[in-house]
Amino acid sequence: MMIKKKLGKLMALIGMVSAVPMPPVLAADAPLSEKIHESRFHMPFPVQKAGEKIDVLVRVEKTDRAYGFYLILVEEKSWPIEKKEELRRVYHGWVGGDAGTLPYPIRVRLLIDSVDVENEIHIDQTVSERSPRYGELVNEGRQTWRAETLYLSRLPAGVYRVRLENLSAVPQIDFSTLFAFEADSRKY
């Protein structure tokens, strides 16, 4: 009977502790138990409303090539041509026959901080201009991923905390957008 009472109190205490909000973790204090993503990692990052955020850990391997952080605009092959052209206007700023260039509607803040003590990397930048990087067919040719560069550079090998925040709502974008991290291995 006494053991049941003590176990009951212990369970109540565990429940109370798990309900307490945890303070934010600084990049240098990141717990090692969090999932660390490798190159060719991508995840949804909608830009339709402001305030959307991503906070992930990524691993940069030792290489002579750059690592890139991208915003991917996902084009479905089954779309009508008008919708494909709207996506390409966001990506390039224009399509053939346009009189001018569409201003880039997306504005995001990118923070990259080294988790490793020996690296003191801190990158804080607002991206508000387009920087088309590449397009590639994916999902057995059913989609084209069009990558806008958020950051592309060589980084020392190590683990980095990457945070991305959408600073402005873009409700007119009615297609999927992704955040992507990958080593630059393409031949240009």
mmCIF file with all atom_site columns, C-alpha atoms in Angstrom:
data_model
loop_
_atom_site.group_PDB
_atom_site.id
_atom_site.type_symbol
_atom_site.label_atom_id
_atom_site.label_alt_id
_atom_site.label_comp_id
_atom_site.label_asym_id
_atom_site.label_entity_id
_atom_site.label_seq_id
_atom_site.pdbx_PDB_ins_code
_atom_site.Cartn_x
_atom_site.Cartn_y
_atom_site.Cartn_z
_atom_site.occupancy
_atom_site.B_iso_or_equiv
_atom_site.pdbx_formal_charge
_atom_site.auth_seq_id
_atom_site.auth_comp_id
_atom_site.auth_asym_id
_atom_site.auth_atom_id
_atom_site.pdbx_PDB_model_num
ATOM 1   C CA . MET A 1 1   ? 0.000  0.000  0.000   1.00 0.00 ? 1   MET A CA 1
ATOM 2   C CA . MET A 1 2   ? 2.805  2.419  0.906   1.00 0.00 ? 2   MET A CA 1
ATOM 3   C CA . ILE A 1 3   ? 4.624  1.664  -2.368  1.00 0.00 ? 3   ILE A CA 1
ATOM 4   C CA . LYS A 1 4   ? 1.455  2.483  -4.366  1.00 0.00 ? 4   LYS A CA 1
ATOM 5   C CA . LYS A 1 5   ? 1.173  5.828  -2.562  1.00 0.00 ? 5   LYS A CA 1
ATOM 6   C CA . LYS A 1 6   ? 4.813  6.703  -3.238  1.00 0.00 ? 6   LYS A CA 1
ATOM 7   C CA . LEU A 1 7   ? 4.524  5.676  -6.893  1.00 0.00 ? 7   LEU A CA 1
ATOM 8   C CA . GLY A 1 8   ? 1.366  7.778  -7.209  1.00 0.00 ? 8   GLY A CA 1
ATOM 9   C CA . LYS A 1 9   ? 3.177  10.815 -5.766  1.00 0.00 ? 9   LYS A CA 1
ATOM 10  C CA . LEU A 1 10  ? 6.141  10.183 -8.081  1.00 0.00 ? 10  LEU A CA 1
ATOM 11  C CA . MET A 1 11  ? 3.845  10.023 -11.132 1.00 0.00 ? 11  MET A CA 1
ATOM 12  C CA . ALA A 1 12  ? 2.139  13.267 -10.071 1.00 0.00 ? 12  ALA A CA 1
ATOM 13  C CA . LEU A 1 13  ? 5.532  14.942 -9.645  1.00 0.00 ? 13  LEU A CA 1
ATOM 14  C CA . ILE A 1 14  ? 6.674  13.751 -13.080 1.00 0.00 ? 14  ILE A CA 1
ATOM 15  C CA . GLY A 1 15  ? 3.454  15.110 -14.601 1.00 0.00 ? 15  GLY A CA 1
ATOM 16  C CA . MET A 1 16  ? 3.952  18.508 -12.941 1.00 0.00 ? 16  MET A CA 1
ATOM 17  C CA . VAL A 1 17  ? 7.589  18.761 -14.036 1.00 0.00 ? 17  VAL A CA 1
ATOM 18  C CA . SER A 1 18  ? 6.752  17.890 -17.646 1.00 0.00 ? 18  SER A CA 1
ATOM 19  C CA . ALA A 1 19  ? 4.105  20.650 -17.718 1.00 0.00 ? 19  ALA A CA 1
ATOM 20  C CA . VAL A 1 20  ? 6.617  23.369 -16.775 1.00 0.00 ? 20  VAL A CA 1
ATOM 21  C CA . PRO A 1 21  ? 7.711  25.374 -19.839 1.00 0.00 ? 21  PRO A CA 1
ATOM 22  C CA . MET A 1 22  ? 11.382 25.022 -20.687 1.00 0.00 ? 22  MET A CA 1
ATOM 23  C CA . PRO A 1 23  ? 13.499 28.134 -21.300 1.00 0.00 ? 23  PRO A CA 1
ATOM 24  C CA . PRO A 1 24  ? 14.921 28.569 -24.811 1.00 0.00 ? 24  PRO A CA 1
ATOM 25  C CA . VAL A 1 25  ? 18.250 26.846 -25.446 1.00 0.00 ? 25  VAL A CA 1
ATOM 26  C CA . LEU A 1 26  ? 21.121 28.855 -26.877 1.00 0.00 ? 26  LEU A CA 1
ATOM 27  C CA . ALA A 1 27  ? 22.922 27.305 -29.835 1.00 0.00 ? 27  ALA A CA 1
ATOM 28  C CA . ALA A 1 28  ? 26.086 26.714 -27.822 1.00 0.00 ? 28  ALA A CA 1
ATOM 29  C CA . ASP A 1 29  ? 24.051 24.939 -25.111 1.00 0.00 ? 29  ASP A CA 1
ATOM 30  C CA . ALA A 1 30  ? 22.107 22.652 -27.458 1.00 0.00 ? 30  ALA A CA 1
ATOM 31  C CA . PRO A 1 31  ? 21.479 19.233 -25.962 1.00 0.00 ? 31  PRO A CA 1
ATOM 32  C CA . LEU A 1 32  ? 23.184 16.426 -27.846 1.00 0.00 ? 32  LEU A CA 1
ATOM 33  C CA . SER A 1 33  ? 20.024 14.315 -27.778 1.00 0.00 ? 33  SER A CA 1
ATOM 34  C CA . GLU A 1 34  ? 18.325 16.460 -30.445 1.00 0.00 ? 34  GLU A CA 1
ATOM 35  C CA . LYS A 1 35  ? 18.184 14.986 -33.968 1.00 0.00 ? 35  LYS A CA 1
ATOM 36  C CA . ILE A 1 36  ? 21.049 16.213 -36.128 1.00 0.00 ? 36  ILE A CA 1
ATOM 37  C CA . HIS A 1 37  ? 20.161 16.336 -39.820 1.00 0.00 ? 37  HIS A CA 1
ATOM 38  C CA . GLU A 1 38  ? 22.606 15.420 -42.568 1.00 0.00 ? 38  GLU A CA 1
ATOM 39  C CA . SER A 1 39  ? 22.981 16.873 -46.069 1.00 0.00 ? 39  SER A CA 1
ATOM 40  C CA . ARG A 1 40  ? 19.977 16.488 -48.421 1.00 0.00 ? 40  ARG A CA 1
ATOM 41  C CA . PHE A 1 41  ? 17.606 17.315 -45.567 1.00 0.00 ? 41  PHE A CA 1
ATOM 42  C CA . HIS A 1 42  ? 14.384 19.163 -46.351 1.00 0.00 ? 42  HIS A CA 1
ATOM 43  C CA . MET A 1 43  ? 11.191 19.988 -44.512 1.00 0.00 ? 43  MET A CA 1
ATOM 44  C CA . PRO A 1 44  ? 8.026  22.038 -45.142 1.00 0.00 ? 44  PRO A CA 1
ATOM 45  C CA . PHE A 1 45  ? 8.332  25.780 -44.567 1.00 0.00 ? 45  PHE A CA 1
ATOM 46  C CA . PRO A 1 46  ? 5.107  27.581 -45.526 1.00 0.00 ? 46  PRO A CA 1
ATOM 47  C CA . VAL A 1 47  ? 5.402  31.280 -46.353 1.00 0.00 ? 47  VAL A CA 1
ATOM 48  C CA . GLN A 1 48  ? 1.687  32.148 -46.546 1.00 0.00 ? 48  GLN A CA 1
ATOM 49  C CA . LYS A 1 49  ? 1.671  33.654 -43.034 1.00 0.00 ? 49  LYS A CA 1
ATOM 50  C CA . ALA A 1 50  ? 4.295  35.625 -41.175 1.00 0.00 ? 50  ALA A CA 1
ATOM 51  C CA . GLY A 1 51  ? 5.893  34.114 -38.093 1.00 0.00 ? 51  GLY A CA 1
ATOM 52  C CA . GLU A 1 52  ? 6.426  30.552 -39.363 1.00 0.00 ? 52  GLU A CA 1
ATOM 53  C CA . LYS A 1 53  ? 9.672  29.213 -37.840 1.00 0.00 ? 53  LYS A CA 1
ATOM 54  C CA . ILE A 1 54  ? 12.113 26.347 -38.176 1.00 0.00 ? 54  ILE A CA 1
ATOM 55  C CA . ASP A 1 55  ? 14.757 25.472 -35.584 1.00 0.00 ? 55  ASP A CA 1
ATOM 56  C CA . VAL A 1 56  ? 16.968 22.471 -36.484 1.00 0.00 ? 56  VAL A CA 1
ATOM 57  C CA . LEU A 1 57  ? 20.446 21.077 -35.996 1.00 0.00 ? 57  LEU A CA 1
ATOM 58  C CA . VAL A 1 58  ? 22.513 20.170 -39.076 1.00 0.00 ? 58  VAL A CA 1
ATOM 59  C CA . ARG A 1 59  ? 25.887 18.524 -39.538 1.00 0.00 ? 59  ARG A CA 1
ATOM 60  C CA . VAL A 1 60  ? 28.485 19.962 -41.900 1.00 0.00 ? 60  VAL A CA 1
ATOM 61  C CA . GLU A 1 61  ? 31.107 17.420 -42.942 1.00 0.00 ? 61  GLU A CA 1
ATOM 62  C CA . LYS A 1 62  ? 34.691 18.304 -43.805 1.00 0.00 ? 62  LYS A CA 1
ATOM 63  C CA . THR A 1 63  ? 34.733 19.146 -47.524 1.00 0.00 ? 63  THR A CA 1
ATOM 64  C CA . ASP A 1 64  ? 36.138 21.620 -50.019 1.00 0.00 ? 64  ASP A CA 1
ATOM 65  C CA . ARG A 1 65  ? 32.617 22.312 -51.294 1.00 0.00 ? 65  ARG A CA 1
ATOM 66  C CA . ALA A 1 66  ? 30.072 24.789 -49.994 1.00 0.00 ? 66  ALA A CA 1
ATOM 67  C CA . TYR A 1 67  ? 26.954 23.945 -48.034 1.00 0.00 ? 67  TYR A CA 1
ATOM 68  C CA . GLY A 1 68  ? 23.670 25.540 -49.026 1.00 0.00 ? 68  GLY A CA 1
ATOM 69  C CA . PHE A 1 69  ? 20.520 26.518 -47.206 1.00 0.00 ? 69  PHE A CA 1
ATOM 70  C CA . TYR A 1 70  ? 17.626 26.954 -49.633 1.00 0.00 ? 70  TYR A CA 1
ATOM 71  C CA . LEU A 1 71  ? 13.973 27.831 -49.921 1.00 0.00 ? 71  LEU A CA 1
ATOM 72  C CA . ILE A 1 72  ? 12.448 25.353 -52.394 1.00 0.00 ? 72  ILE A CA 1
ATOM 73  C CA . LEU A 1 73  ? 9.431  26.329 -54.504 1.00 0.00 ? 73  LEU A CA 1
ATOM 74  C CA . VAL A 1 74  ? 7.594  23.111 -55.405 1.00 0.00 ? 74  VAL A CA 1
ATOM 75  C CA . GLU A 1 75  ? 6.067  23.012 -58.908 1.00 0.00 ? 75  GLU A CA 1
ATOM 76  C CA . GLU A 1 76  ? 3.732  20.152 -59.767 1.00 0.00 ? 76  GLU A CA 1
ATOM 77  C CA . LYS A 1 77  ? 3.964  18.864 -63.358 1.00 0.00 ? 77  LYS A CA 1
ATOM 78  C CA . SER A 1 78  ? 0.183  18.387 -63.449 1.00 0.00 ? 78  SER A CA 1
ATOM 79  C CA . TRP A 1 79  ? -0.544 22.107 -62.968 1.00 0.00 ? 79  TRP A CA 1
ATOM 80  C CA . PRO A 1 80  ? -1.997 24.255 -65.749 1.00 0.00 ? 80  PRO A CA 1
ATOM 81  C CA . ILE A 1 81  ? 0.573  26.482 -67.481 1.00 0.00 ? 81  ILE A CA 1
ATOM 82  C CA . GLU A 1 82  ? -0.819 29.652 -65.815 1.00 0.00 ? 82  GLU A CA 1
ATOM 83  C CA . LYS A 1 83  ? -0.044 28.331 -62.328 1.00 0.00 ? 83  LYS A CA 1
ATOM 84  C CA . LYS A 1 84  ? 3.442  27.186 -63.405 1.00 0.00 ? 84  LYS A CA 1
ATOM 85  C CA . GLU A 1 85  ? 4.099  30.671 -64.769 1.00 0.00 ? 85  GLU A CA 1
ATOM 86  C CA . GLU A 1 86  ? 3.043  32.276 -61.470 1.00 0.00 ? 86  GLU A CA 1
ATOM 87  C CA . LEU A 1 87  ? 5.572  30.122 -59.598 1.00 0.00 ? 87  LEU A CA 1
ATOM 88  C CA . ARG A 1 88  ? 8.272  30.998 -62.135 1.00 0.00 ? 88  ARG A CA 1
ATOM 89  C CA . ARG A 1 89  ? 7.494  34.702 -61.671 1.00 0.00 ? 89  ARG A CA 1
ATOM 90  C CA . VAL A 1 90  ? 8.254  34.294 -57.972 1.00 0.00 ? 90  VAL A CA 1
ATOM 91  C CA . TYR A 1 91  ? 11.385 32.260 -58.763 1.00 0.00 ? 91  TYR A CA 1
ATOM 92  C CA . HIS A 1 92  ? 12.873 34.368 -61.617 1.00 0.00 ? 92  HIS A CA 1
ATOM 93  C CA . GLY A 1 93  ? 10.824 37.555 -61.343 1.00 0.00 ? 93  GLY A CA 1
ATOM 94  C CA . TRP A 1 94  ? 9.429  37.195 -64.863 1.00 0.00 ? 94  TRP A CA 1
ATOM 95  C CA . VAL A 1 95  ? 8.384  34.816 -67.631 1.00 0.00 ? 95  VAL A CA 1
ATOM 96  C CA . GLY A 1 96  ? 8.536  35.412 -71.366 1.00 0.00 ? 96  GLY A CA 1
ATOM 97  C CA . GLY A 1 97  ? 6.205  38.215 -72.443 1.00 0.00 ? 97  GLY A CA 1
ATOM 98  C CA . ASP A 1 98  ? 6.191  40.078 -69.093 1.00 0.00 ? 98  ASP A CA 1
ATOM 99  C CA . ALA A 1 99  ? 6.730  43.826 -69.312 1.00 0.00 ? 99  ALA A CA 1
ATOM 100 C CA . GLY A 1 100 ? 8.584  44.075 -65.999 1.00 0.00 ? 100 GLY A CA 1
ATOM 101 C CA . THR A 1 101 ? 9.951  42.085 -63.108 1.00 0.00 ? 101 THR A CA 1
ATOM 102 C CA . LEU A 1 102 ? 7.809  41.012 -60.171 1.00 0.00 ? 102 LEU A CA 1
ATOM 103 C CA . PRO A 1 103 ? 9.351  42.182 -56.873 1.00 0.00 ? 103 PRO A CA 1
ATOM 104 C CA . TYR A 1 104 ? 10.439 39.280 -54.687 1.00 0.00 ? 104 TYR A CA 1
ATOM 105 C CA . PRO A 1 105 ? 7.588  38.809 -52.206 1.00 0.00 ? 105 PRO A CA 1
ATOM 106 C CA . ILE A 1 106 ? 9.406  36.580 -49.688 1.00 0.00 ? 106 ILE A CA 1
ATOM 107 C CA . ARG A 1 107 ? 11.309 37.960 -46.703 1.00 0.00 ? 107 ARG A CA 1
ATOM 108 C CA . VAL A 1 108 ? 12.924 35.581 -44.190 1.00 0.00 ? 108 VAL A CA 1
ATOM 109 C CA . ARG A 1 109 ? 15.484 35.788 -41.403 1.00 0.00 ? 109 ARG A CA 1
ATOM 110 C CA . LEU A 1 110 ? 18.177 33.103 -41.309 1.00 0.00 ? 110 LEU A CA 1
ATOM 111 C CA . LEU A 1 111 ? 20.346 32.459 -38.262 1.00 0.00 ? 111 LEU A CA 1
ATOM 112 C CA . ILE A 1 112 ? 23.180 29.915 -38.304 1.00 0.00 ? 112 ILE A CA 1
ATOM 113 C CA . ASP A 1 113 ? 25.124 29.315 -35.092 1.00 0.00 ? 113 ASP A CA 1
ATOM 114 C CA . SER A 1 114 ? 27.849 26.805 -34.369 1.00 0.00 ? 114 SER A CA 1
ATOM 115 C CA . VAL A 1 115 ? 27.028 24.402 -31.557 1.00 0.00 ? 115 VAL A CA 1
ATOM 116 C CA . ASP A 1 116 ? 30.649 23.232 -31.312 1.00 0.00 ? 116 ASP A CA 1
ATOM 117 C CA . VAL A 1 117 ? 32.771 25.231 -28.899 1.00 0.00 ? 117 VAL A CA 1
ATOM 118 C CA . GLU A 1 118 ? 35.787 25.332 -31.247 1.00 0.00 ? 118 GLU A CA 1
ATOM 119 C CA . ASN A 1 119 ? 33.794 27.062 -34.029 1.00 0.00 ? 119 ASN A CA 1
ATOM 120 C CA . GLU A 1 120 ? 32.512 30.552 -33.363 1.00 0.00 ? 120 GLU A CA 1
ATOM 121 C CA . ILE A 1 121 ? 30.267 30.940 -36.378 1.00 0.00 ? 121 ILE A CA 1
ATOM 122 C CA . HIS A 1 122 ? 27.292 33.301 -36.067 1.00 0.00 ? 122 HIS A CA 1
ATOM 123 C CA . ILE A 1 123 ? 25.367 34.280 -39.188 1.00 0.00 ? 123 ILE A CA 1
ATOM 124 C CA . ASP A 1 124 ? 22.293 36.490 -38.930 1.00 0.00 ? 124 ASP A CA 1
ATOM 125 C CA . GLN A 1 125 ? 20.870 37.739 -42.196 1.00 0.00 ? 125 GLN A CA 1
ATOM 126 C CA . THR A 1 126 ? 17.587 38.818 -43.655 1.00 0.00 ? 126 THR A CA 1
ATOM 127 C CA . VAL A 1 127 ? 16.937 37.465 -47.152 1.00 0.00 ? 127 VAL A CA 1
ATOM 128 C CA . SER A 1 128 ? 14.605 39.661 -49.184 1.00 0.00 ? 128 SER A CA 1
ATOM 129 C CA . GLU A 1 129 ? 15.984 39.323 -52.709 1.00 0.00 ? 129 GLU A CA 1
ATOM 130 C CA . ARG A 1 130 ? 15.691 36.362 -55.032 1.00 0.00 ? 130 ARG A CA 1
ATOM 131 C CA . SER A 1 131 ? 18.708 34.239 -55.728 1.00 0.00 ? 131 SER A CA 1
ATOM 132 C CA . PRO A 1 132 ? 17.720 31.353 -58.053 1.00 0.00 ? 132 PRO A CA 1
ATOM 133 C CA . ARG A 1 133 ? 20.179 28.475 -57.708 1.00 0.00 ? 133 ARG A CA 1
ATOM 134 C CA . TYR A 1 134 ? 18.917 25.312 -59.388 1.00 0.00 ? 134 TYR A CA 1
ATOM 135 C CA . GLY A 1 135 ? 15.910 23.343 -60.500 1.00 0.00 ? 135 GLY A CA 1
ATOM 136 C CA . GLU A 1 136 ? 15.639 19.575 -60.318 1.00 0.00 ? 136 GLU A CA 1
ATOM 137 C CA . LEU A 1 137 ? 13.038 16.938 -61.103 1.00 0.00 ? 137 LEU A CA 1
ATOM 138 C CA . VAL A 1 138 ? 11.955 14.923 -58.054 1.00 0.00 ? 138 VAL A CA 1
ATOM 139 C CA . ASN A 1 139 ? 9.348  12.335 -57.093 1.00 0.00 ? 139 ASN A CA 1
ATOM 140 C CA . GLU A 1 140 ? 9.722  10.383 -60.327 1.00 0.00 ? 140 GLU A CA 1
ATOM 141 C CA . GLY A 1 141 ? 9.397  13.551 -62.414 1.00 0.00 ? 141 GLY A CA 1
ATOM 142 C CA . ARG A 1 142 ? 6.060  14.642 -60.907 1.00 0.00 ? 142 ARG A CA 1
ATOM 143 C CA . GLN A 1 143 ? 7.574  17.786 -59.364 1.00 0.00 ? 143 GLN A CA 1
ATOM 144 C CA . THR A 1 144 ? 10.236 20.358 -60.098 1.00 0.00 ? 144 THR A CA 1
ATOM 145 C CA . TRP A 1 145 ? 11.973 21.831 -57.079 1.00 0.00 ? 145 TRP A CA 1
ATOM 146 C CA . ARG A 1 146 ? 13.200 25.363 -57.773 1.00 0.00 ? 146 ARG A CA 1
ATOM 147 C CA . ALA A 1 147 ? 15.784 26.435 -55.172 1.00 0.00 ? 147 ALA A CA 1
ATOM 148 C CA . GLU A 1 148 ? 16.238 30.019 -53.997 1.00 0.00 ? 148 GLU A CA 1
ATOM 149 C CA . THR A 1 149 ? 19.537 30.411 -52.140 1.00 0.00 ? 149 THR A CA 1
ATOM 150 C CA . LEU A 1 150 ? 19.267 31.633 -48.566 1.00 0.00 ? 150 LEU A CA 1
ATOM 151 C CA . TYR A 1 151 ? 22.962 31.036 -47.771 1.00 0.00 ? 151 TYR A CA 1
ATOM 152 C CA . LEU A 1 152 ? 25.720 29.233 -49.684 1.00 0.00 ? 152 LEU A CA 1
ATOM 153 C CA . SER A 1 153 ? 29.280 29.092 -48.394 1.00 0.00 ? 153 SER A CA 1
ATOM 154 C CA . ARG A 1 154 ? 31.966 26.874 -46.951 1.00 0.00 ? 154 ARG A CA 1
ATOM 155 C CA . LEU A 1 155 ? 31.525 26.242 -43.255 1.00 0.00 ? 155 LEU A CA 1
ATOM 156 C CA . PRO A 1 156 ? 33.951 24.523 -40.875 1.00 0.00 ? 156 PRO A CA 1
ATOM 157 C CA . ALA A 1 157 ? 32.982 20.925 -40.125 1.00 0.00 ? 157 ALA A CA 1
ATOM 158 C CA . GLY A 1 158 ? 30.681 20.665 -37.138 1.00 0.00 ? 158 GLY A CA 1
ATOM 159 C CA . VAL A 1 159 ? 27.110 20.908 -35.920 1.00 0.00 ? 159 VAL A CA 1
ATOM 160 C CA . TYR A 1 160 ? 25.071 24.073 -36.453 1.00 0.00 ? 160 TYR A CA 1
ATOM 161 C CA . ARG A 1 161 ? 21.749 25.302 -35.140 1.00 0.00 ? 161 ARG A CA 1
ATOM 162 C CA . VAL A 1 162 ? 19.771 26.779 -38.035 1.00 0.00 ? 162 VAL A CA 1
ATOM 163 C CA . ARG A 1 163 ? 16.744 28.968 -37.445 1.00 0.00 ? 163 ARG A CA 1
ATOM 164 C CA . LEU A 1 164 ? 14.558 30.343 -40.186 1.00 0.00 ? 164 LEU A CA 1
ATOM 165 C CA . GLU A 1 165 ? 11.649 32.731 -39.659 1.00 0.00 ? 165 GLU A CA 1
ATOM 166 C CA . ASN A 1 166 ? 9.170  34.036 -42.204 1.00 0.00 ? 166 ASN A CA 1
ATOM 167 C CA . LEU A 1 167 ? 9.041  37.827 -41.709 1.00 0.00 ? 167 LEU A CA 1
ATOM 168 C CA . SER A 1 168 ? 6.236  38.672 -44.115 1.00 0.00 ? 168 SER A CA 1
ATOM 169 C CA . ALA A 1 169 ? 3.027  36.953 -45.106 1.00 0.00 ? 169 ALA A CA 1
ATOM 170 C CA . VAL A 1 170 ? 2.763  35.933 -48.761 1.00 0.00 ? 170 VAL A CA 1
ATOM 171 C CA . PRO A 1 171 ? -0.838 34.661 -49.025 1.00 0.00 ? 171 PRO A CA 1
ATOM 172 C CA . GLN A 1 172 ? -0.774 34.710 -52.846 1.00 0.00 ? 172 GLN A CA 1
ATOM 173 C CA . ILE A 1 173 ? 1.660  31.762 -52.860 1.00 0.00 ? 173 ILE A CA 1
ATOM 174 C CA . ASP A 1 174 ? -0.636 28.755 -53.137 1.00 0.00 ? 174 ASP A CA 1
ATOM 175 C CA . PHE A 1 175 ? 2.036  26.105 -53.639 1.00 0.00 ? 175 PHE A CA 1
ATOM 176 C CA . SER A 1 176 ? 4.304  24.171 -51.287 1.00 0.00 ? 176 SER A CA 1
ATOM 177 C CA . THR A 1 177 ? 7.591  25.602 -50.104 1.00 0.00 ? 177 THR A CA 1
ATOM 178 C CA . LEU A 1 178 ? 10.379 23.715 -48.337 1.00 0.00 ? 178 LEU A CA 1
ATOM 179 C CA . PHE A 1 179 ? 13.510 24.518 -46.376 1.00 0.00 ? 179 PHE A CA 1
ATOM 180 C CA . ALA A 1 180 ? 16.500 22.496 -47.616 1.00 0.00 ? 180 ALA A CA 1
ATOM 181 C CA . PHE A 1 181 ? 20.071 21.918 -46.436 1.00 0.00 ? 181 PHE A CA 1
ATOM 182 C CA . GLU A 1 182 ? 22.652 20.189 -48.614 1.00 0.00 ? 182 GLU A CA 1
ATOM 183 C CA . ALA A 1 183 ? 26.288 20.001 -49.595 1.00 0.00 ? 183 ALA A CA 1
ATOM 184 C CA . ASP A 1 184 ? 26.860 21.551 -53.004 1.00 0.00 ? 184 ASP A CA 1
ATOM 185 C CA . SER A 1 185 ? 27.723 18.550 -55.144 1.00 0.00 ? 185 SER A CA 1
ATOM 186 C CA . ARG A 1 186 ? 26.249 19.665 -58.467 1.00 0.00 ? 186 ARG A CA 1
ATOM 187 C CA . LYS A 1 187 ? 28.308 20.053 -61.620 1.00 0.00 ? 187 LYS A CA 1
ATOM 188 C CA . TYR A 1 188 ? 27.729 23.464 -63.201 1.00 0.00 ? 188 TYR A CA 1
#
